[in-house]
Coordinates of C-alpha atoms in Angstrom, one line a residue:
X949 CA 104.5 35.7 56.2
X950 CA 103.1 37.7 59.1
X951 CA 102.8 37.3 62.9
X952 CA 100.5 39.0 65.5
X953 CA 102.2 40.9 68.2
X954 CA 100.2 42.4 70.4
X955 CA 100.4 46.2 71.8
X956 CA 98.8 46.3 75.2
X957 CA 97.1 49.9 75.4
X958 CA 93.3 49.5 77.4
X959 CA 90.1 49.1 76.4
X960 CA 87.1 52.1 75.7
X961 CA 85.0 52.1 78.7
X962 CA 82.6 51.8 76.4
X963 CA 83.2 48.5 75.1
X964 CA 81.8 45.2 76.5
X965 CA 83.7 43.1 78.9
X966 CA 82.8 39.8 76.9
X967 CA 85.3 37.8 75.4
X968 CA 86.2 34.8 74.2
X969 CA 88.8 34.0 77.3
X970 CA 88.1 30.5 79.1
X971 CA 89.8 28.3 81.7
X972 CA 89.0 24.5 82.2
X973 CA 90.2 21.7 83.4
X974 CA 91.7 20.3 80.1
X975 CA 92.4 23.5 78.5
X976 CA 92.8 27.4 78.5
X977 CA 92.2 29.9 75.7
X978 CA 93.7 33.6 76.0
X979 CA 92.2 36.0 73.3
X980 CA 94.3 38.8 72.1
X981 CA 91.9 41.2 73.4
X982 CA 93.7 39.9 77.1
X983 CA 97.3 41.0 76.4
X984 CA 96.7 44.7 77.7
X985 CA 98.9 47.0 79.8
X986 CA 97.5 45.8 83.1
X987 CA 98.8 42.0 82.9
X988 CA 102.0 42.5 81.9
X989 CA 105.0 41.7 84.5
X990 CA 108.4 43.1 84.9
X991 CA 111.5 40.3 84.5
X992 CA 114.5 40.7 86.8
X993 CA 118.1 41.3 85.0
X994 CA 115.9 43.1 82.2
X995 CA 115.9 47.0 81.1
X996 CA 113.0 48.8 79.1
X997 CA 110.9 45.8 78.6
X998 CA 107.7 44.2 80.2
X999 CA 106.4 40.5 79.4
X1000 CA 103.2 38.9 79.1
X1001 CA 103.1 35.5 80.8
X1002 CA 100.8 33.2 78.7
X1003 CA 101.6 30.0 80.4
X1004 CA 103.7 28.5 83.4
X1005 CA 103.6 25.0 85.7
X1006 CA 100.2 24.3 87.6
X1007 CA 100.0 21.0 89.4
X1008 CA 97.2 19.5 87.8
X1009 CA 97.4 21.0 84.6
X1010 CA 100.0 21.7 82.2
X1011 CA 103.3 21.4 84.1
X1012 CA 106.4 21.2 81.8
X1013 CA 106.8 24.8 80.1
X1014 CA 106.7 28.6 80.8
X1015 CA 105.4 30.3 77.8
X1016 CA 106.8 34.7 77.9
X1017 CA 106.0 37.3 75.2
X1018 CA 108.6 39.9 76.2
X1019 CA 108.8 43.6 74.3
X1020 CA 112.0 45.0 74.4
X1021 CA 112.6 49.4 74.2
X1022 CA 115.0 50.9 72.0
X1023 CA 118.5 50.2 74.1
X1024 CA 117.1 47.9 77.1
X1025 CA 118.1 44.0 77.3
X1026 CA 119.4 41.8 79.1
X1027 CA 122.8 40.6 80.1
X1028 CA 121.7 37.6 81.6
X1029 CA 118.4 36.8 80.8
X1030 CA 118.2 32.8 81.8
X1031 CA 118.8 32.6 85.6
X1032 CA 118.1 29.1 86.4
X1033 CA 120.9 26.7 85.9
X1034 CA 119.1 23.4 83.5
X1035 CA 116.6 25.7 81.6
X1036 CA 116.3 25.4 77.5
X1037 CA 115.0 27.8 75.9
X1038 CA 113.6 28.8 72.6
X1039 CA 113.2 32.5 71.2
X1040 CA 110.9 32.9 67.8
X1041 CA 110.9 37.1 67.5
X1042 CA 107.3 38.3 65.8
X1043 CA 108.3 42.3 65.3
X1044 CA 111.7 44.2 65.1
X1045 CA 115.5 43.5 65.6
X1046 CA 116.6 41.4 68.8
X1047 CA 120.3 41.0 69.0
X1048 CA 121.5 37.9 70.7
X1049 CA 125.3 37.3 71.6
X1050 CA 126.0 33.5 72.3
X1051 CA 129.0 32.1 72.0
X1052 CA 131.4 35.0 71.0
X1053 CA 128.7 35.7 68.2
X1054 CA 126.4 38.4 68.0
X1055 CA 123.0 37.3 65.9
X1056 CA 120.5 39.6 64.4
X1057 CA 116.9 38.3 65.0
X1058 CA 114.0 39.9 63.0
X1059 CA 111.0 39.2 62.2
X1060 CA 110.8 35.2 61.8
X1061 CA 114.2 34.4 63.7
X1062 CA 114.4 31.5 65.8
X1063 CA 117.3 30.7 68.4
X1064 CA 117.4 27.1 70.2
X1065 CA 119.8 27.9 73.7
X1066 CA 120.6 24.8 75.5
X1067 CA 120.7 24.5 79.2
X1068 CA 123.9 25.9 80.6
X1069 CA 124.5 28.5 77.4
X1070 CA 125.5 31.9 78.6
X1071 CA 123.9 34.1 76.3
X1072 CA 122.1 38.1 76.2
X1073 CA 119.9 40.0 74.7
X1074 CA 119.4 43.6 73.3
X1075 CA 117.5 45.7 71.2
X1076 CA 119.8 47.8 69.8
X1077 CA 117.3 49.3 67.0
X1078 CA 114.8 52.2 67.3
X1079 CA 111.5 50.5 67.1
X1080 CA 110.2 48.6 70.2
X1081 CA 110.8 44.8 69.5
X1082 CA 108.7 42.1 70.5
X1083 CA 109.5 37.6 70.5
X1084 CA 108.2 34.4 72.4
X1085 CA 109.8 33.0 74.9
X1086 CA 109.6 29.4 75.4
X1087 CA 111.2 27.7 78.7
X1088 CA 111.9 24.3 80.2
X1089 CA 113.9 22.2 82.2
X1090 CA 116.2 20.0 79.9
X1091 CA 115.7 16.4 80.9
X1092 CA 119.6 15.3 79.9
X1093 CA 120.0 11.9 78.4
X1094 CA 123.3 9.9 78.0
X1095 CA 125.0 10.0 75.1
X1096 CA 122.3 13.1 73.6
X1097 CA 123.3 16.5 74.2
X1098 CA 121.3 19.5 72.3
X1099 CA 123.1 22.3 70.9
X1100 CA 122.4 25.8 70.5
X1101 CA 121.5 27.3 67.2
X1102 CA 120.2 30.2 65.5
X1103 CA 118.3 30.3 62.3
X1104 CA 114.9 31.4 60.6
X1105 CA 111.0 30.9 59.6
X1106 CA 112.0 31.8 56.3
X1107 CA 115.0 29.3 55.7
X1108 CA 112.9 26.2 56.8
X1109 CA 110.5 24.5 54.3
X1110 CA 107.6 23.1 55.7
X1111 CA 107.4 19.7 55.4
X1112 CA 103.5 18.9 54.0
X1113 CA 102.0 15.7 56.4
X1114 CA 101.6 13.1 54.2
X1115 CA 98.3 12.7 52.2
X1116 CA 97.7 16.2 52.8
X1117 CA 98.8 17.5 49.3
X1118 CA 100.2 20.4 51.4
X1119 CA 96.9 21.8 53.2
X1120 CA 98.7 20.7 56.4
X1121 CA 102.7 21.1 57.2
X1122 CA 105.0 21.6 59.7
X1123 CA 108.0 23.7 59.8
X1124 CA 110.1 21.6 61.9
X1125 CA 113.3 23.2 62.9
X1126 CA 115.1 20.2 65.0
X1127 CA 114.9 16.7 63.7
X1128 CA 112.2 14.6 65.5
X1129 CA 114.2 11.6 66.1
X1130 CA 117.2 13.5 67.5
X1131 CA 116.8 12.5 71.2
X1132 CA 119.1 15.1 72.1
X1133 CA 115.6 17.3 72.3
X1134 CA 113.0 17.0 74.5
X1135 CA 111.0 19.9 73.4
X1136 CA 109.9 21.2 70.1
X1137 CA 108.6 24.4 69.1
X1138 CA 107.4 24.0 65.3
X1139 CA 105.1 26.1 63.1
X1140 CA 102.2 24.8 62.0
X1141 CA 100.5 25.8 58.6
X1142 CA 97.2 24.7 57.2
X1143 CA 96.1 26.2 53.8
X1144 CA 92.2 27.2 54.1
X1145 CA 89.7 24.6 54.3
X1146 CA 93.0 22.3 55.8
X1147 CA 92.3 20.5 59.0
X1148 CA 93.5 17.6 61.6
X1149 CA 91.0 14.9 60.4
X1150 CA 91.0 13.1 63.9
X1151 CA 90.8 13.9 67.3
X1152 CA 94.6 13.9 68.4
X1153 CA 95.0 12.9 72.1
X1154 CA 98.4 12.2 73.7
X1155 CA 100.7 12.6 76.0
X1156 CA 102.3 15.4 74.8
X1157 CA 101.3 19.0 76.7
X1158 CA 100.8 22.1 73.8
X1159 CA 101.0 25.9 74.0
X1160 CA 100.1 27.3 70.6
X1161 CA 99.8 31.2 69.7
X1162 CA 98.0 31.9 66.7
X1163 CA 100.7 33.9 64.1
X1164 CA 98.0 34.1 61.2
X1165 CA 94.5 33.9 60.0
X1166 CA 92.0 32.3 61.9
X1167 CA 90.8 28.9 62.3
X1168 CA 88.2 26.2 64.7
X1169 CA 89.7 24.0 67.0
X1170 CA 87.8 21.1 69.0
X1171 CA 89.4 21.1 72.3
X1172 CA 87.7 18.2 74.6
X1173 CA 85.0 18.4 73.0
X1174 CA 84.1 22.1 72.6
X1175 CA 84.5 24.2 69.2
X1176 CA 86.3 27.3 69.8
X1177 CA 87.2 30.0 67.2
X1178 CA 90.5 31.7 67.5
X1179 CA 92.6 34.2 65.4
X1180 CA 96.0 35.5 65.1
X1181 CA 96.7 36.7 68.8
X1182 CA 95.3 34.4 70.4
X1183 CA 97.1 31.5 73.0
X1184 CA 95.5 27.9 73.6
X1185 CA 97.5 26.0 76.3
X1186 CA 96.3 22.3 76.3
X1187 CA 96.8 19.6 79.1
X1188 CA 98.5 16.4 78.3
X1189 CA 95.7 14.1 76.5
X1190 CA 93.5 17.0 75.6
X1191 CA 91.4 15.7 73.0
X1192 CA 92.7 18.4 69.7
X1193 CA 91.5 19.2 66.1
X1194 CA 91.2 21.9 64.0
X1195 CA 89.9 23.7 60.6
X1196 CA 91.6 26.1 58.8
X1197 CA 89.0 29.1 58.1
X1198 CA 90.7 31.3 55.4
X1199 CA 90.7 33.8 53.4
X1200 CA 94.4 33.2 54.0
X1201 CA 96.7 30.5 55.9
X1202 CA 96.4 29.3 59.7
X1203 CA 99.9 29.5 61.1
X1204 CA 100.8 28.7 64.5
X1205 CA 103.8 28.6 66.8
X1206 CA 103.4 25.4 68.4
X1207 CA 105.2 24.0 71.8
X1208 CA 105.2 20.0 72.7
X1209 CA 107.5 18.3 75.3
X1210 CA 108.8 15.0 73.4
X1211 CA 111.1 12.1 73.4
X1212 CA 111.6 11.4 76.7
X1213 CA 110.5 8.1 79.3
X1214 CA 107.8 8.9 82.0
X1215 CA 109.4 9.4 85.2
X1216 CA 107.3 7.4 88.0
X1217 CA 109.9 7.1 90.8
X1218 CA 111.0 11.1 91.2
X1219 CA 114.2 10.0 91.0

């Protein structure tokens, strides 16, 4: 298994500006080529670390999620990174060692480590390793149902099977790392795998909003209508009932980290 994690650094002036970077009204594709020095922000409570901000709430658009790729220095961290009371998060960590303490423990995260942190945790984070580290950071406000509360957890890409979608004799799977009837969770952030020449067969539209980074390989997706190549480094942040499919290009597998907001009623009263 691999997954892109991008560098920053700045283009050669004499390279062309053109890229593969577009903004509409049902979706948004970020190349890697975008995630330079230039565009990255500083995050309060952190030391020796900047973030790229791949997606966040716009009325009109996407408006559940904030989507971070933070890199952490040798020493800096965090003591406490989440500072909104009701915020879940989810770290997946692409390159290094992230330490997370949570609960009394402290956790290891390398390359392929996932942590689920429920809403009200108090938790930290460190890199207290050498080599700059690098993870996604996935946020949203917890919608609480009674009698369902999520749990925190820690665990990894590499202890999960994928779980092939049926008829697919494997081209297509999901590594699913909360159950999807467990209405204790009203987000999930999967992996998806196709095998080369794998694909979605249909046009998926729902409800559901998506930000998906490319981890490996290279693939097509259909968004609302267009065909739009994309590789490993590259973000696609889709709009509820943005009309999705995909192929799987090769020589090797199409993986994706994959966000969707799930298993909850649609509020129509703001209460």
């Amino acid at each position: 298994m691999s997954y892109f994690t991008p560098s920053g650094g700045l283009p050669d002036q004499t390279e062309l500006l053109t890229d593969r970077a577009i903004v509409t009204a049902a979706y948004t594709v970020i190349p890697k080529g975008v995630l330079r020095d230039i565009v990255t922000s500083n995050l309060p409570g952190f030391t020796a670390a900047r973030a790229w901000i791949l997606a966040r709430p716009i009325a009109g658009f996407s408006t559940t999620f904030s989507q971070l790729i933070v890199e952490i220095g040798a020493g800096g961290g965090a003591e406490r990174p989440e500072q909104e009371a009701g915020v879940e998060s989810v770290i997946f960590v692409t390159s290094g060692s992230l330490t997370l303490a949570l609960a009394g423990r402290r956790h290891v995260l390398e390359p392929g480590g996932y942590a689920y942190l429920a809403a009200g945790e108090e938790w930290s984070l460190a890199n207290d390793g050498a080599a700059l580290t690098s993870f996604h950071w996935i946020r949203k406000a917890y919608e609480p149902v009674e009698g369902h509360a999520a749990a925190s957890f820690v665990t990894r890409d590499q202890d999960v099977a994928p779980e092939p979608m049926p008829d697919t004799e494997g081209a297509w799977a999901t590594t699913r790392f909360v159950d999807p009837g467990d209405l204790a969770h009203d987000m999930h952030v999967n992996i998806v795998t196709f095998q080369p020449g794998g694909s979605i067969p249909f046009a998926e539209t729902h409800v559901m909003e998506h930000g998906l980074f490319v981890l490996e390989g290279k693939g097509v997706y259909r968004l609302n209508g267009d065909w739009v190549e994309v590789e490993a480094g590259d973000y696609l942040w889709l709009r509820a009932f943005c009309p999705q499919a995909c192929y799987a290009g090769g020589p090797g597998p199409f993986r994706y980290l994959l966000y969707k907001d799930v298993n909850r009623q649609i509020r129509l009263t703001g209460a």
